[in-house]
mmCIF file of N, CA and C in Angstrom:
data_model
loop_
_atom_site.group_PDB
_atom_site.id
_atom_site.type_symbol
_atom_site.label_atom_id
_atom_site.label_comp_id
_atom_site.label_asym_id
_atom_site.label_seq_id
_atom_site.Cartn_x
_atom_site.Cartn_y
_atom_site.Cartn_z
ATOM 1 N N MET A 1204 1.118 -17.554 -3.430
ATOM 2 C CA MET A 1204 0.927 -16.618 -2.358
ATOM 3 C C MET A 1204 0.701 -15.168 -2.938
ATOM 4 N N LYS A 1205 -0.305 -14.438 -2.315
ATOM 5 C CA LYS A 1205 -0.504 -13.111 -2.755
ATOM 6 C C LYS A 1205 0.179 -12.087 -1.784
ATOM 7 N N PHE A 1206 0.663 -11.076 -2.342
ATOM 8 C CA PHE A 1206 1.307 -10.010 -1.536
ATOM 9 C C PHE A 1206 0.416 -8.739 -1.651
ATOM 10 N N ILE A 1207 0.062 -8.225 -0.493
ATOM 11 C CA ILE A 1207 -0.814 -6.999 -0.510
ATOM 12 C C ILE A 1207 0.139 -5.877 -0.150
ATOM 13 N N GLY A 1208 -0.038 -4.694 -0.747
ATOM 14 C CA GLY A 1208 0.683 -3.560 -0.391
ATOM 15 C C GLY A 1208 -0.345 -2.445 -0.044
ATOM 16 N N ILE A 1209 -0.118 -1.799 1.069
ATOM 17 C CA ILE A 1209 -1.146 -0.726 1.458
ATOM 18 C C ILE A 1209 -0.368 0.582 1.630
ATOM 19 N N ASP A 1210 -0.817 1.569 0.941
ATOM 20 C CA ASP A 1210 -0.411 2.968 1.125
ATOM 21 C C ASP A 1210 -1.501 3.624 1.862
ATOM 22 N N PRO A 1211 -1.362 3.822 3.223
ATOM 23 C CA PRO A 1211 -2.409 4.318 3.985
ATOM 24 C C PRO A 1211 -2.827 5.732 3.660
ATOM 25 N N GLY A 1212 -4.055 6.116 4.033
ATOM 26 C CA GLY A 1212 -4.565 7.437 3.791
ATOM 27 C C GLY A 1212 -5.595 7.476 2.723
ATOM 28 N N LYS A 1213 -6.432 8.521 2.770
ATOM 29 C CA LYS A 1213 -7.502 8.683 1.863
ATOM 30 C C LYS A 1213 -7.048 8.828 0.422
ATOM 31 N N SER A 1214 -5.820 9.246 0.187
ATOM 32 C CA SER A 1214 -5.348 9.412 -1.110
ATOM 33 C C SER A 1214 -4.384 8.236 -1.490
ATOM 34 N N GLY A 1215 -4.392 7.156 -0.620
ATOM 35 C CA GLY A 1215 -3.584 5.984 -0.957
ATOM 36 C C GLY A 1215 -4.355 4.920 -1.609
ATOM 37 N N GLY A 1216 -3.875 3.653 -1.487
ATOM 38 C CA GLY A 1216 -4.482 2.614 -2.187
ATOM 39 C C GLY A 1216 -4.105 1.186 -1.590
ATOM 40 N N ILE A 1217 -4.706 0.240 -2.185
ATOM 41 C CA ILE A 1217 -4.392 -1.184 -1.857
ATOM 42 C C ILE A 1217 -4.062 -1.967 -3.136
ATOM 43 N N ALA A 1218 -2.904 -2.659 -3.122
ATOM 44 C CA ALA A 1218 -2.513 -3.446 -4.323
ATOM 45 C C ALA A 1218 -2.399 -4.868 -3.917
ATOM 46 N N ILE A 1219 -2.580 -5.739 -4.905
ATOM 47 C CA ILE A 1219 -2.357 -7.135 -4.659
ATOM 48 C C ILE A 1219 -1.544 -7.720 -5.882
ATOM 49 N N ILE A 1220 -0.419 -8.436 -5.558
ATOM 50 C CA ILE A 1220 0.325 -9.115 -6.552
ATOM 51 C C ILE A 1220 0.408 -10.541 -6.272
ATOM 52 N N GLY A 1221 -0.019 -11.372 -7.227
ATOM 53 C CA GLY A 1221 -0.065 -12.809 -6.958
ATOM 54 C C GLY A 1221 0.196 -13.502 -8.302
ATOM 55 N N ASP A 1222 0.022 -14.828 -8.273
ATOM 56 C CA ASP A 1222 0.277 -15.658 -9.415
ATOM 57 C C ASP A 1222 -0.694 -15.265 -10.600
ATOM 58 N N ASN A 1223 -1.811 -14.656 -10.273
ATOM 59 C CA ASN A 1223 -2.785 -14.259 -11.302
ATOM 60 C C ASN A 1223 -2.593 -12.839 -11.895
ATOM 61 N N GLY A 1224 -1.458 -12.164 -11.462
ATOM 62 C CA GLY A 1224 -1.134 -10.898 -11.880
ATOM 63 C C GLY A 1224 -1.224 -9.879 -10.739
ATOM 64 N N ALA A 1225 -1.305 -8.642 -11.204
ATOM 65 C CA ALA A 1225 -1.273 -7.463 -10.259
ATOM 66 C C ALA A 1225 -2.511 -6.580 -10.511
ATOM 67 N N TYR A 1226 -3.069 -6.172 -9.438
ATOM 68 C CA TYR A 1226 -4.203 -5.241 -9.561
ATOM 69 C C TYR A 1226 -4.221 -4.376 -8.324
ATOM 70 N N ALA A 1227 -4.873 -3.200 -8.460
ATOM 71 C CA ALA A 1227 -4.844 -2.242 -7.313
ATOM 72 C C ALA A 1227 -6.156 -1.384 -7.382
ATOM 73 N N ILE A 1228 -6.490 -0.823 -6.220
ATOM 74 C CA ILE A 1228 -7.644 -0.028 -6.136
ATOM 75 C C ILE A 1228 -7.320 1.200 -5.254
ATOM 76 N N LYS A 1229 -7.943 2.292 -5.529
ATOM 77 C CA LYS A 1229 -7.838 3.472 -4.713
ATOM 78 C C LYS A 1229 -8.400 3.040 -3.285
ATOM 79 N N MET A 1230 -7.942 3.723 -2.263
ATOM 80 C CA MET A 1230 -8.396 3.352 -0.941
ATOM 81 C C MET A 1230 -9.921 3.448 -0.883
ATOM 82 N N PRO A 1231 -10.589 2.382 -0.520
ATOM 83 C CA PRO A 1231 -12.050 2.417 -0.356
ATOM 84 C C PRO A 1231 -12.498 3.498 0.590
ATOM 85 N N GLU A 1232 -13.748 3.942 0.390
ATOM 86 C CA GLU A 1232 -14.298 5.077 1.076
ATOM 87 C C GLU A 1232 -14.638 4.746 2.564
ATOM 88 N N THR A 1233 -15.168 3.524 2.830
ATOM 89 C CA THR A 1233 -15.591 3.247 4.166
ATOM 90 C C THR A 1233 -14.839 2.126 4.813
ATOM 91 N N GLU A 1234 -14.839 2.092 6.087
ATOM 92 C CA GLU A 1234 -14.231 1.015 6.870
ATOM 93 C C GLU A 1234 -14.716 -0.297 6.476
ATOM 94 N N ARG A 1235 -16.007 -0.441 6.283
ATOM 95 C CA ARG A 1235 -16.606 -1.694 5.880
ATOM 96 C C ARG A 1235 -16.095 -2.164 4.491
ATOM 97 N N ASP A 1236 -16.060 -1.202 3.561
ATOM 98 C CA ASP A 1236 -15.513 -1.522 2.265
ATOM 99 C C ASP A 1236 -14.054 -1.996 2.291
ATOM 100 N N ILE A 1237 -13.245 -1.343 3.189
ATOM 101 C CA ILE A 1237 -11.805 -1.729 3.309
ATOM 102 C C ILE A 1237 -11.741 -3.144 3.835
ATOM 103 N N PHE A 1238 -12.503 -3.364 4.929
ATOM 104 C CA PHE A 1238 -12.498 -4.694 5.563
ATOM 105 C C PHE A 1238 -12.888 -5.778 4.613
ATOM 106 N N GLU A 1239 -14.068 -5.530 3.862
ATOM 107 C CA GLU A 1239 -14.560 -6.576 2.996
ATOM 108 C C GLU A 1239 -13.605 -6.853 1.866
ATOM 109 N N TYR A 1240 -12.914 -5.814 1.330
ATOM 110 C CA TYR A 1240 -11.965 -5.982 0.239
ATOM 111 C C TYR A 1240 -10.821 -6.900 0.774
ATOM 112 N N LEU A 1241 -10.296 -6.552 1.969
ATOM 113 C CA LEU A 1241 -9.156 -7.336 2.512
ATOM 114 C C LEU A 1241 -9.665 -8.725 2.809
ATOM 115 N N ARG A 1242 -10.820 -8.857 3.465
ATOM 116 C CA ARG A 1242 -11.309 -10.218 3.743
ATOM 117 C C ARG A 1242 -11.460 -11.077 2.511
ATOM 118 N N ASP A 1243 -12.025 -10.505 1.425
ATOM 119 C CA ASP A 1243 -12.196 -11.224 0.238
ATOM 120 C C ASP A 1243 -10.937 -11.645 -0.447
ATOM 121 N N ASN A 1244 -9.843 -10.993 -0.007
ATOM 122 C CA ASN A 1244 -8.454 -11.262 -0.706
ATOM 123 C C ASN A 1244 -7.486 -11.881 0.298
ATOM 124 N N SER A 1245 -8.085 -12.377 1.420
ATOM 125 C CA SER A 1245 -7.135 -12.802 2.518
ATOM 126 C C SER A 1245 -6.509 -14.193 2.280
ATOM 127 N N GLU A 1246 -7.093 -15.051 1.554
ATOM 128 C CA GLU A 1246 -6.595 -16.474 1.386
ATOM 129 C C GLU A 1246 -5.203 -16.412 0.790
ATOM 130 N N GLY A 1247 -4.225 -16.977 1.421
ATOM 131 C CA GLY A 1247 -2.873 -17.045 0.931
ATOM 132 C C GLY A 1247 -2.123 -15.702 0.786
ATOM 133 N N SER A 1248 -2.588 -14.721 1.651
ATOM 134 C CA SER A 1248 -2.010 -13.405 1.542
ATOM 135 C C SER A 1248 -1.036 -12.997 2.611
ATOM 136 N N PHE A 1249 -0.139 -12.197 2.324
ATOM 137 C CA PHE A 1249 0.745 -11.533 3.323
ATOM 138 C C PHE A 1249 0.807 -10.068 2.913
ATOM 139 N N CYS A 1250 0.752 -9.131 3.878
ATOM 140 C CA CYS A 1250 0.603 -7.762 3.626
ATOM 141 C C CYS A 1250 1.780 -6.930 4.219
ATOM 142 N N LEU A 1251 2.199 -5.998 3.455
ATOM 143 C CA LEU A 1251 3.090 -4.999 3.969
ATOM 144 C C LEU A 1251 2.342 -3.691 3.879
ATOM 145 N N ILE A 1252 2.325 -3.001 5.079
ATOM 146 C CA ILE A 1252 1.662 -1.667 5.128
ATOM 147 C C ILE A 1252 2.751 -0.624 5.500
ATOM 148 N N GLU A 1253 2.614 0.493 4.757
ATOM 149 C CA GLU A 1253 3.642 1.519 4.887
ATOM 150 C C GLU A 1253 3.548 2.079 6.336
ATOM 151 N N GLN A 1254 4.720 2.112 6.995
ATOM 152 C CA GLN A 1254 4.794 2.603 8.291
ATOM 153 C C GLN A 1254 4.659 4.174 8.276
ATOM 154 N N VAL A 1255 3.754 4.723 9.037
ATOM 155 C CA VAL A 1255 3.550 6.137 9.001
ATOM 156 C C VAL A 1255 3.816 6.762 10.356
ATOM 157 N N HIS A 1256 3.988 8.044 10.292
ATOM 158 C CA HIS A 1256 4.220 8.827 11.544
ATOM 159 C C HIS A 1256 3.747 10.233 11.381
ATOM 160 N N ALA A 1257 3.726 11.003 12.403
ATOM 161 C CA ALA A 1257 3.229 12.329 12.402
ATOM 162 C C ALA A 1257 4.243 13.210 11.575
ATOM 163 N N MET A 1258 3.713 14.179 10.800
ATOM 164 C CA MET A 1258 4.555 15.007 10.010
ATOM 165 C C MET A 1258 4.459 16.524 10.544
ATOM 166 N N PRO A 1259 5.577 17.154 10.674
ATOM 167 C CA PRO A 1259 5.545 18.528 11.192
ATOM 168 C C PRO A 1259 4.772 19.388 10.220
ATOM 169 N N GLY A 1260 3.928 20.272 10.840
ATOM 170 C CA GLY A 1260 3.168 21.229 9.979
ATOM 171 C C GLY A 1260 1.767 20.774 9.678
ATOM 172 N N GLN A 1261 1.458 19.510 9.962
ATOM 173 C CA GLN A 1261 0.087 19.017 9.746
ATOM 174 C C GLN A 1261 -0.744 19.381 10.919
ATOM 175 N N GLY A 1262 -1.991 19.606 10.669
ATOM 176 C CA GLY A 1262 -2.900 20.011 11.709
ATOM 177 C C GLY A 1262 -3.285 18.851 12.620
ATOM 178 N N VAL A 1263 -3.747 19.167 13.829
ATOM 179 C CA VAL A 1263 -4.062 18.166 14.746
ATOM 180 C C VAL A 1263 -5.202 17.328 14.302
ATOM 181 N N THR A 1264 -6.231 17.883 13.737
ATOM 182 C CA THR A 1264 -7.415 17.139 13.274
ATOM 183 C C THR A 1264 -7.003 16.174 12.124
ATOM 184 N N SER A 1265 -6.198 16.740 11.188
ATOM 185 C CA SER A 1265 -5.833 15.847 10.064
ATOM 186 C C SER A 1265 -4.952 14.618 10.564
ATOM 187 N N MET A 1266 -4.039 14.900 11.504
ATOM 188 C CA MET A 1266 -3.240 13.849 11.928
ATOM 189 C C MET A 1266 -4.056 12.853 12.793
ATOM 190 N N PHE A 1267 -4.954 13.333 13.569
ATOM 191 C CA PHE A 1267 -5.863 12.376 14.311
ATOM 192 C C PHE A 1267 -6.592 11.505 13.399
ATOM 193 N N ASN A 1268 -7.194 12.105 12.323
ATOM 194 C CA ASN A 1268 -7.917 11.347 11.329
ATOM 195 C C ASN A 1268 -7.066 10.303 10.622
ATOM 196 N N PHE A 1269 -5.860 10.736 10.288
ATOM 197 C CA PHE A 1269 -4.937 9.832 9.567
ATOM 198 C C PHE A 1269 -4.532 8.665 10.495
ATOM 199 N N GLY A 1270 -4.262 9.041 11.732
ATOM 200 C CA GLY A 1270 -3.926 7.911 12.724
ATOM 201 C C GLY A 1270 -5.118 6.978 12.938
ATOM 202 N N MET A 1271 -6.263 7.465 12.985
ATOM 203 C CA MET A 1271 -7.442 6.629 13.074
ATOM 204 C C MET A 1271 -7.582 5.678 11.905
ATOM 205 N N GLY A 1272 -7.334 6.256 10.735
ATOM 206 C CA GLY A 1272 -7.413 5.406 9.465
ATOM 207 C C GLY A 1272 -6.382 4.380 9.444
ATOM 208 N N TYR A 1273 -5.176 4.670 9.900
ATOM 209 C CA TYR A 1273 -4.007 3.725 9.916
ATOM 210 C C TYR A 1273 -4.333 2.619 10.919
ATOM 211 N N GLY A 1274 -4.790 2.972 12.013
ATOM 212 C CA GLY A 1274 -5.141 1.958 13.057
ATOM 213 C C GLY A 1274 -6.338 1.056 12.555
ATOM 214 N N GLY A 1275 -7.256 1.671 11.830
ATOM 215 C CA GLY A 1275 -8.264 0.862 11.275
ATOM 216 C C GLY A 1275 -7.884 -0.094 10.180
ATOM 217 N N LEU A 1276 -6.831 0.338 9.422
ATOM 218 C CA LEU A 1276 -6.317 -0.609 8.417
ATOM 219 C C LEU A 1276 -5.656 -1.820 9.096
ATOM 220 N N ARG A 1277 -4.862 -1.534 10.108
ATOM 221 C CA ARG A 1277 -4.178 -2.634 10.899
ATOM 222 C C ARG A 1277 -5.214 -3.547 11.452
ATOM 223 N N MET A 1278 -6.243 -3.014 12.017
ATOM 224 C CA MET A 1278 -7.316 -3.857 12.662
ATOM 225 C C MET A 1278 -8.065 -4.662 11.547
ATOM 226 N N ALA A 1279 -8.233 -4.079 10.426
ATOM 227 C CA ALA A 1279 -8.912 -4.759 9.303
ATOM 228 C C ALA A 1279 -8.113 -5.932 8.886
ATOM 229 N N LEU A 1280 -6.720 -5.719 8.861
ATOM 230 C CA LEU A 1280 -5.913 -6.865 8.517
ATOM 231 C C LEU A 1280 -5.988 -7.980 9.580
ATOM 232 N N VAL A 1281 -5.959 -7.608 10.857
ATOM 233 C CA VAL A 1281 -6.107 -8.541 11.939
ATOM 234 C C VAL A 1281 -7.410 -9.360 11.756
ATOM 235 N N GLY A 1282 -8.510 -8.575 11.607
ATOM 236 C CA GLY A 1282 -9.828 -9.097 11.500
ATOM 237 C C GLY A 1282 -9.972 -10.108 10.276
ATOM 238 N N ALA A 1283 -9.265 -9.771 9.224
ATOM 239 C CA ALA A 1283 -9.341 -10.539 8.013
ATOM 240 C C ALA A 1283 -8.401 -11.797 8.070
ATOM 241 N N GLY A 1284 -7.536 -11.814 9.188
ATOM 242 C CA GLY A 1284 -6.645 -12.941 9.281
ATOM 243 C C GLY A 1284 -5.429 -12.901 8.413
ATOM 244 N N ILE A 1285 -5.047 -11.625 7.994
ATOM 245 C CA ILE A 1285 -3.919 -11.467 7.089
ATOM 246 C C ILE A 1285 -2.726 -11.112 7.877
ATOM 247 N N PRO A 1286 -1.634 -11.900 7.847
ATOM 248 C CA PRO A 1286 -0.386 -11.619 8.480
ATOM 249 C C PRO A 1286 0.198 -10.365 7.844
ATOM 250 N N PHE A 1287 0.821 -9.438 8.618
ATOM 251 C CA PHE A 1287 1.406 -8.297 7.973
ATOM 252 C C PHE A 1287 2.620 -7.761 8.819
ATOM 253 N N GLU A 1288 3.353 -6.871 8.146
ATOM 254 C CA GLU A 1288 4.411 -6.200 8.852
ATOM 255 C C GLU A 1288 4.447 -4.817 8.253
ATOM 256 N N THR A 1289 5.011 -3.894 8.938
ATOM 257 C CA THR A 1289 5.219 -2.502 8.379
ATOM 258 C C THR A 1289 6.573 -2.423 7.697
ATOM 259 N N VAL A 1290 6.565 -1.413 6.767
ATOM 260 C CA VAL A 1290 7.799 -1.156 6.099
ATOM 261 C C VAL A 1290 7.900 0.403 5.911
ATOM 262 N N THR A 1291 9.063 0.932 6.146
ATOM 263 C CA THR A 1291 9.204 2.404 5.973
ATOM 264 C C THR A 1291 9.329 2.681 4.509
ATOM 265 N N PRO A 1292 8.886 3.911 4.219
ATOM 266 C CA PRO A 1292 9.049 4.357 2.848
ATOM 267 C C PRO A 1292 10.473 4.345 2.289
ATOM 268 N N GLN A 1293 11.355 4.741 3.211
ATOM 269 C CA GLN A 1293 12.800 4.766 2.855
ATOM 270 C C GLN A 1293 13.226 3.378 2.444
ATOM 271 N N LYS A 1294 12.848 2.326 3.087
ATOM 272 C CA LYS A 1294 13.251 0.997 2.860
ATOM 273 C C LYS A 1294 12.784 0.474 1.493
ATOM 274 N N TRP A 1295 11.461 0.500 1.236
ATOM 275 C CA TRP A 1295 10.922 0.002 0.025
ATOM 276 C C TRP A 1295 11.464 0.904 -1.185
ATOM 277 N N GLN A 1296 11.477 2.225 -0.942
ATOM 278 C CA GLN A 1296 11.969 3.140 -2.088
ATOM 279 C C GLN A 1296 13.406 2.797 -2.496
ATOM 280 N N LYS A 1297 14.237 2.648 -1.445
ATOM 281 C CA LYS A 1297 15.627 2.377 -1.747
ATOM 282 C C LYS A 1297 15.807 0.979 -2.467
ATOM 283 N N ALA A 1298 15.065 0.034 -2.030
ATOM 284 C CA ALA A 1298 15.147 -1.328 -2.672
ATOM 285 C C ALA A 1298 14.700 -1.242 -4.098
ATOM 286 N N LEU A 1299 13.740 -0.391 -4.462
ATOM 287 C CA LEU A 1299 13.187 -0.292 -5.755
ATOM 288 C C LEU A 1299 13.728 0.876 -6.554
ATOM 289 N N GLN A 1300 14.771 1.514 -6.004
ATOM 290 C CA GLN A 1300 15.471 2.619 -6.671
ATOM 291 C C GLN A 1300 14.484 3.704 -7.104
ATOM 292 N N CYS A 1301 13.688 4.104 -6.165
ATOM 293 C CA CYS A 1301 12.689 5.313 -6.513
ATOM 294 C C CYS A 1301 12.512 6.132 -5.337
ATOM 295 N N GLN A 1302 13.613 6.712 -4.839
ATOM 296 C CA GLN A 1302 13.475 7.618 -3.606
ATOM 297 C C GLN A 1302 12.682 8.854 -4.126
ATOM 298 N N THR A 1303 11.551 9.052 -3.538
ATOM 299 C CA THR A 1303 10.640 10.064 -4.098
ATOM 300 C C THR A 1303 10.934 11.467 -3.510
ATOM 301 N N LYS A 1304 11.416 11.513 -2.282
ATOM 302 C CA LYS A 1304 11.584 12.839 -1.531
ATOM 303 C C LYS A 1304 10.251 13.648 -1.670
ATOM 304 N N GLY A 1305 9.180 12.959 -1.602
ATOM 305 C CA GLY A 1305 7.882 13.591 -1.655
ATOM 306 C C GLY A 1305 7.225 13.781 -3.006
ATOM 307 N N ASP A 1306 7.949 13.493 -4.097
ATOM 308 C CA ASP A 1306 7.406 13.636 -5.387
ATOM 309 C C ASP A 1306 6.776 12.333 -5.896
ATOM 310 N N LYS A 1307 5.416 12.329 -5.870
ATOM 311 C CA LYS A 1307 4.584 11.115 -6.239
ATOM 312 C C LYS A 1307 4.827 10.712 -7.672
ATOM 313 N N ASN A 1308 5.335 11.643 -8.558
ATOM 314 C CA ASN A 1308 5.548 11.295 -9.874
ATOM 315 C C ASN A 1308 6.676 10.278 -10.020
ATOM 316 N N VAL A 1309 7.626 10.248 -9.101
ATOM 317 C CA VAL A 1309 8.783 9.285 -9.123
ATOM 318 C C VAL A 1309 8.206 7.880 -8.909
ATOM 319 N N SER A 1310 7.338 7.650 -7.897
ATOM 320 C CA SER A 1310 6.846 6.370 -7.704
ATOM 321 C C SER A 1310 5.856 5.963 -8.782
ATOM 322 N N LYS A 1311 5.132 6.900 -9.313
ATOM 323 C CA LYS A 1311 4.184 6.585 -10.430
ATOM 324 C C LYS A 1311 4.972 6.083 -11.672
ATOM 325 N N ARG A 1312 6.054 6.802 -11.948
ATOM 326 C CA ARG A 1312 6.880 6.366 -13.069
ATOM 327 C C ARG A 1312 7.499 4.967 -12.866
ATOM 328 N N ARG A 1313 7.987 4.688 -11.643
ATOM 329 C CA ARG A 1313 8.563 3.411 -11.452
ATOM 330 C C ARG A 1313 7.551 2.280 -11.475
ATOM 331 N N ALA A 1314 6.353 2.546 -10.952
ATOM 332 C CA ALA A 1314 5.272 1.523 -10.979
ATOM 333 C C ALA A 1314 4.864 1.279 -12.482
ATOM 334 N N GLN A 1315 4.870 2.324 -13.272
ATOM 335 C CA GLN A 1315 4.537 2.140 -14.757
ATOM 336 C C GLN A 1315 5.614 1.303 -15.447
ATOM 337 N N GLU A 1316 6.854 1.469 -15.082
ATOM 338 C CA GLU A 1316 7.932 0.707 -15.631
ATOM 339 C C GLU A 1316 7.762 -0.785 -15.311
ATOM 340 N N LEU A 1317 7.405 -1.062 -14.021
ATOM 341 C CA LEU A 1317 7.275 -2.438 -13.594
ATOM 342 C C LEU A 1317 6.060 -3.121 -14.012
ATOM 343 N N TYR A 1318 4.945 -2.312 -14.159
ATOM 344 C CA TYR A 1318 3.596 -2.823 -14.502
ATOM 345 C C TYR A 1318 3.005 -2.084 -15.657
ATOM 346 N N PRO A 1319 3.528 -2.229 -16.821
ATOM 347 C CA PRO A 1319 3.109 -1.350 -17.969
ATOM 348 C C PRO A 1319 1.658 -1.672 -18.432
ATOM 349 N N LYS A 1320 1.120 -2.744 -18.097
ATOM 350 C CA LYS A 1320 -0.293 -3.088 -18.465
ATOM 351 C C LYS A 1320 -1.294 -2.530 -17.550
ATOM 352 N N LEU A 1321 -0.909 -2.038 -16.348
ATOM 353 C CA LEU A 1321 -1.887 -1.422 -15.370
ATOM 354 C C LEU A 1321 -1.958 0.051 -15.646
ATOM 355 N N LYS A 1322 -3.126 0.591 -15.331
ATOM 356 C CA LYS A 1322 -3.322 2.024 -15.423
ATOM 357 C C LYS A 1322 -2.943 2.549 -14.056
ATOM 358 N N ILE A 1323 -1.745 3.114 -13.978
ATOM 359 C CA ILE A 1323 -1.158 3.576 -12.662
ATOM 360 C C ILE A 1323 -1.541 4.985 -12.408
ATOM 361 N N THR A 1324 -2.099 5.232 -11.270
ATOM 362 C CA THR A 1324 -2.519 6.560 -10.740
ATOM 363 C C THR A 1324 -1.661 6.883 -9.621
ATOM 364 N N HIS A 1325 -1.687 8.171 -9.119
ATOM 365 C CA HIS A 1325 -0.975 8.556 -7.952
ATOM 366 C C HIS A 1325 -1.521 7.799 -6.742
ATOM 367 N N ALA A 1326 -2.826 7.478 -6.738
ATOM 368 C CA ALA A 1326 -3.467 6.838 -5.609
ATOM 369 C C ALA A 1326 -2.935 5.416 -5.401
ATOM 370 N N ILE A 1327 -2.629 4.697 -6.474
ATOM 371 C CA ILE A 1327 -2.233 3.336 -6.301
ATOM 372 C C ILE A 1327 -0.759 3.047 -6.553
ATOM 373 N N ALA A 1328 0.003 4.042 -6.991
ATOM 374 C CA ALA A 1328 1.446 3.851 -7.353
ATOM 375 C C ALA A 1328 2.248 3.210 -6.168
ATOM 376 N N ASP A 1329 2.111 3.879 -4.980
ATOM 377 C CA ASP A 1329 2.961 3.479 -3.842
ATOM 378 C C ASP A 1329 2.458 2.074 -3.393
ATOM 379 N N ALA A 1330 1.146 1.848 -3.423
ATOM 380 C CA ALA A 1330 0.647 0.507 -2.994
ATOM 381 C C ALA A 1330 1.162 -0.587 -3.847
ATOM 382 N N ILE A 1331 1.256 -0.360 -5.219
ATOM 383 C CA ILE A 1331 1.748 -1.344 -6.140
ATOM 384 C C ILE A 1331 3.248 -1.666 -5.745
ATOM 385 N N LEU A 1332 4.005 -0.501 -5.571
ATOM 386 C CA LEU A 1332 5.446 -0.735 -5.280
ATOM 387 C C LEU A 1332 5.655 -1.437 -3.991
ATOM 388 N N ILE A 1333 4.870 -1.100 -2.983
ATOM 389 C CA ILE A 1333 4.980 -1.794 -1.709
ATOM 390 C C ILE A 1333 4.662 -3.304 -1.798
ATOM 391 N N ALA A 1334 3.576 -3.680 -2.581
ATOM 392 C CA ALA A 1334 3.375 -5.090 -2.823
ATOM 393 C C ALA A 1334 4.435 -5.730 -3.578
ATOM 394 N N HIS A 1335 4.931 -4.972 -4.590
ATOM 395 C CA HIS A 1335 6.144 -5.538 -5.417
ATOM 396 C C HIS A 1335 7.316 -5.810 -4.466
ATOM 397 N N TYR A 1336 7.609 -4.856 -3.611
ATOM 398 C CA TYR A 1336 8.732 -5.035 -2.692
ATOM 399 C C TYR A 1336 8.502 -6.267 -1.825
ATOM 400 N N GLY A 1337 7.262 -6.433 -1.438
ATOM 401 C CA GLY A 1337 6.941 -7.627 -0.615
ATOM 402 C C GLY A 1337 7.152 -8.910 -1.328
ATOM 403 N N ARG A 1338 6.824 -8.962 -2.499
ATOM 404 C CA ARG A 1338 6.908 -10.226 -3.345
ATOM 405 C C ARG A 1338 8.339 -10.365 -3.873
ATOM 406 N N TYR A 1339 9.008 -9.383 -4.277
ATOM 407 C CA TYR A 1339 10.304 -9.632 -4.955
ATOM 408 C C TYR A 1339 11.463 -8.858 -4.355
ATOM 409 N N GLY A 1340 11.213 -7.824 -3.565
ATOM 410 C CA GLY A 1340 12.377 -7.025 -3.105
ATOM 411 C C GLY A 1340 12.885 -7.274 -1.788
ATOM 412 N N LYS A 1341 12.462 -8.226 -1.010
ATOM 413 C CA LYS A 1341 12.923 -8.431 0.319
ATOM 414 C C LYS A 1341 14.113 -9.312 0.348
#
């Protein structure tokens, strides 16, 4: 079984951990690219997508766009036939002992510890950890 982890947003990513190893990509640019990537990796997959909510101080336009992207990711999972559930950042971070408090370097460091052979970037670190939590941390 493959576990997909999704860190929503333009600066997020999608990671997959399965019997053949772990790999991750920066969030694809277009809705079609996202759907095709998920569809091509749907067989035997289960996904955890980070549960998101509005943040105080963010502009209306940026929150609208973020919400649209999040809804699009959920619909892409449905369209690709991938079962999924949401997970809060607090839950997966606590389980993996990497409470970030907004510092992306914390999750990047933890992902590098768990997957030293992968080139970990800020864009994919959370996605890798969410997929790891799905596979090993529940």
